[in-house]
Structures are given as C-alpha cells and as structure tokens.
C-alpha cells in the first residue's frame, strides 16, 4: 500500500516580528523606509501564499494588477489598489509620511493581511 504524503504546513510570515521592525524604523526616524518595508511584507505574503513573486520588470502597480487578475485571492481591486496607491505616493512622491499616513497605510495593509490569510492582525504606532 502506498504511503500518503503528509501535507506540509503552509509557510507563514512572522507578522509580529515584521511589524516590530516597522516600529524600529519609525522610532529611528525612517518613516519612508518603514512604508517601503510594509510593501515588502505584502510582497512576501503574496509570494508565500500564492507562489507569485514580483518580476524584476514589474512596477508595484503592475504587480498588483497581475495579482488581482491572476490570483484567486477573493479580493476586489478596491482592497488592494488604495494600499498600492498610498505606497507609491509615499515612496515616489517625495513627501515624508506623517504618523497619520503611516497608521493609515498600516490599516490598509492589516485589512489586506486579514482578508488574504483569514487571520486577525492589528497594529498601531
């Protein structure tokens, strides 16, 4: 009789550790890096959960569009695009993010995280 393969547990992101790093970046007066890091956590989440890495030639927006169109995330574009827009505005807009903008971006991310993983995570600076 053939052995059944044990289902490997799905790899997970240590979200608490990642956001401890965000907090350190903010406390060391590097809010723009904190925003970029939050995007990288999102990128890791999609890559781990759906095995869809961002390709070298893709912009942040192109990757988000590809994810919405190609992945079965049960997420409407209205959930992903505001997060991506906020990331782009801060990273490429040349404006230093305020605490309110940081918290808003974190809220957008945590909503995405909760919907994608089915787990609850909250974080405030």
Short mmCIF file of C-alpha atoms in Angstrom, two decimals:
data_model
loop_
_atom_site.label_atom_id
_atom_site.label_comp_id
_atom_site.label_asym_id
_atom_site.label_seq_id
_atom_site.Cartn_x
_atom_site.Cartn_y
_atom_site.Cartn_z
CA UNK A 1 0.00 0.00 0.00
CA UNK A 2 1.31 3.44 -0.95
CA UNK A 3 2.11 5.89 1.79
CA UNK A 4 0.05 9.02 1.91
CA UNK A 5 2.01 12.20 1.61
CA UNK A 6 1.74 14.37 4.64
CA UNK A 7 0.54 17.79 3.77
CA UNK A 8 3.28 20.26 4.53
CA UNK A 9 2.15 23.20 6.62
CA UNK A 10 1.95 26.39 4.64
CA UNK A 11 4.90 28.67 5.35
CA UNK A 12 3.94 31.78 7.23
CA UNK A 13 5.30 35.24 7.74
CA UNK A 14 6.15 36.17 11.31
CA UNK A 15 3.96 39.26 11.09
CA UNK A 16 4.64 40.39 14.66
CA UNK A 17 8.40 40.39 14.05
CA UNK A 18 7.96 42.23 10.74
CA UNK A 19 5.95 44.98 12.40
CA UNK A 20 8.42 45.19 15.27
CA UNK A 21 10.89 46.10 12.51
CA UNK A 22 8.44 48.72 11.18
CA UNK A 23 8.23 50.20 14.67
CA UNK A 24 12.04 50.35 14.90
CA UNK A 25 12.24 52.13 11.54
CA UNK A 26 9.69 54.70 12.69
CA UNK A 27 11.39 55.18 16.07
CA UNK A 28 14.72 55.78 14.31
CA UNK A 29 13.11 58.49 12.18
CA UNK A 30 12.97 56.49 8.94
CA UNK A 31 9.25 56.57 8.11
CA UNK A 32 9.73 56.28 4.34
CA UNK A 33 11.77 53.10 4.86
CA UNK A 34 9.01 51.82 7.16
CA UNK A 35 6.46 52.29 4.35
CA UNK A 36 8.74 50.54 1.85
CA UNK A 37 9.21 47.71 4.36
CA UNK A 38 5.43 47.32 4.76
CA UNK A 39 5.22 46.91 0.99
CA UNK A 40 7.94 44.23 1.13
CA UNK A 41 5.92 42.37 3.77
CA UNK A 42 2.92 42.48 1.39
CA UNK A 43 5.17 41.23 -1.42
CA UNK A 44 6.41 38.36 0.79
CA UNK A 45 2.84 37.49 1.78
CA UNK A 46 1.73 37.17 -1.85
CA UNK A 47 4.85 35.23 -2.78
CA UNK A 48 4.48 32.76 0.11
CA UNK A 49 0.71 32.35 -0.04
CA UNK A 50 0.28 32.24 -3.83
CA UNK A 51 3.80 31.46 -5.08
CA UNK A 52 3.70 34.56 -7.28
CA UNK A 53 6.86 36.62 -6.96
CA UNK A 54 7.09 40.10 -8.36
CA UNK A 55 9.08 40.01 -11.58
CA UNK A 56 12.08 42.30 -11.96
CA UNK A 57 10.47 44.32 -14.75
CA UNK A 58 7.15 44.85 -12.94
CA UNK A 59 6.31 48.07 -11.19
CA UNK A 60 4.48 47.95 -7.87
CA UNK A 61 1.26 48.80 -9.72
CA UNK A 62 1.78 46.24 -12.49
CA UNK A 63 2.39 43.54 -9.89
CA UNK A 64 -0.79 44.50 -8.02
CA UNK A 65 -2.81 44.39 -11.25
CA UNK A 66 -1.34 40.98 -12.13
CA UNK A 67 -2.20 39.67 -8.66
CA UNK A 68 -5.79 40.86 -8.90
CA UNK A 69 -6.21 39.43 -12.40
CA UNK A 70 -4.34 36.14 -12.00
CA UNK A 71 -4.72 35.01 -8.40
CA UNK A 72 -7.74 33.63 -6.62
CA UNK A 73 -7.45 35.90 -3.60
CA UNK A 74 -11.16 36.67 -3.32
CA UNK A 75 -10.15 40.31 -3.07
CA UNK A 76 -11.68 43.08 -5.05
CA UNK A 77 -9.37 45.70 -6.55
CA UNK A 78 -10.86 48.21 -4.11
CA UNK A 79 -8.95 46.46 -1.31
CA UNK A 80 -5.55 46.31 -2.98
CA UNK A 81 -5.31 49.46 -5.09
CA UNK A 82 -5.68 52.05 -2.27
CA UNK A 83 -2.82 50.31 -0.44
CA UNK A 84 -0.65 50.31 -3.57
CA UNK A 85 -1.52 53.93 -4.33
CA UNK A 86 -0.54 55.01 -0.79
CA UNK A 87 2.76 53.11 -1.08
CA UNK A 88 3.51 54.74 -4.45
CA UNK A 89 2.55 58.21 -3.21
CA UNK A 90 4.91 57.98 -0.24
CA UNK A 91 7.82 56.18 -1.87
CA UNK A 92 7.82 58.11 -5.15
CA UNK A 93 6.01 61.28 -4.13
CA UNK A 94 8.90 62.85 -2.27
CA UNK A 95 6.85 63.58 0.86
CA UNK A 96 7.86 62.39 4.30
CA UNK A 97 4.96 60.38 5.74
CA UNK A 98 3.29 61.62 8.89
CA UNK A 99 2.23 59.36 11.74
CA UNK A 100 -1.34 59.54 10.41
CA UNK A 101 -0.21 58.43 6.96
CA UNK A 102 1.83 55.62 8.47
CA UNK A 103 -1.13 54.41 10.55
CA UNK A 104 -3.44 54.68 7.51
CA UNK A 105 -1.01 52.59 5.43
CA UNK A 106 -0.74 50.05 8.25
CA UNK A 107 -4.55 49.87 8.44
CA UNK A 108 -4.74 49.25 4.68
CA UNK A 109 -2.12 46.52 4.98
CA UNK A 110 -3.69 44.82 8.01
CA UNK A 111 -7.06 44.72 6.23
CA UNK A 112 -5.36 43.02 3.27
CA UNK A 113 -3.46 40.66 5.55
CA UNK A 114 -6.63 39.69 7.42
CA UNK A 115 -8.53 39.03 4.17
CA UNK A 116 -5.71 37.11 2.48
CA UNK A 117 -4.77 34.92 5.45
CA UNK A 118 -8.07 34.71 7.30
CA UNK A 119 -6.17 35.65 10.45
CA UNK A 120 -6.58 38.78 12.50
CA UNK A 121 -3.70 41.18 12.97
CA UNK A 122 -3.81 44.75 14.22
CA UNK A 123 -1.02 47.20 14.79
CA UNK A 124 -0.78 50.87 15.69
CA UNK A 125 2.22 53.11 16.15
#
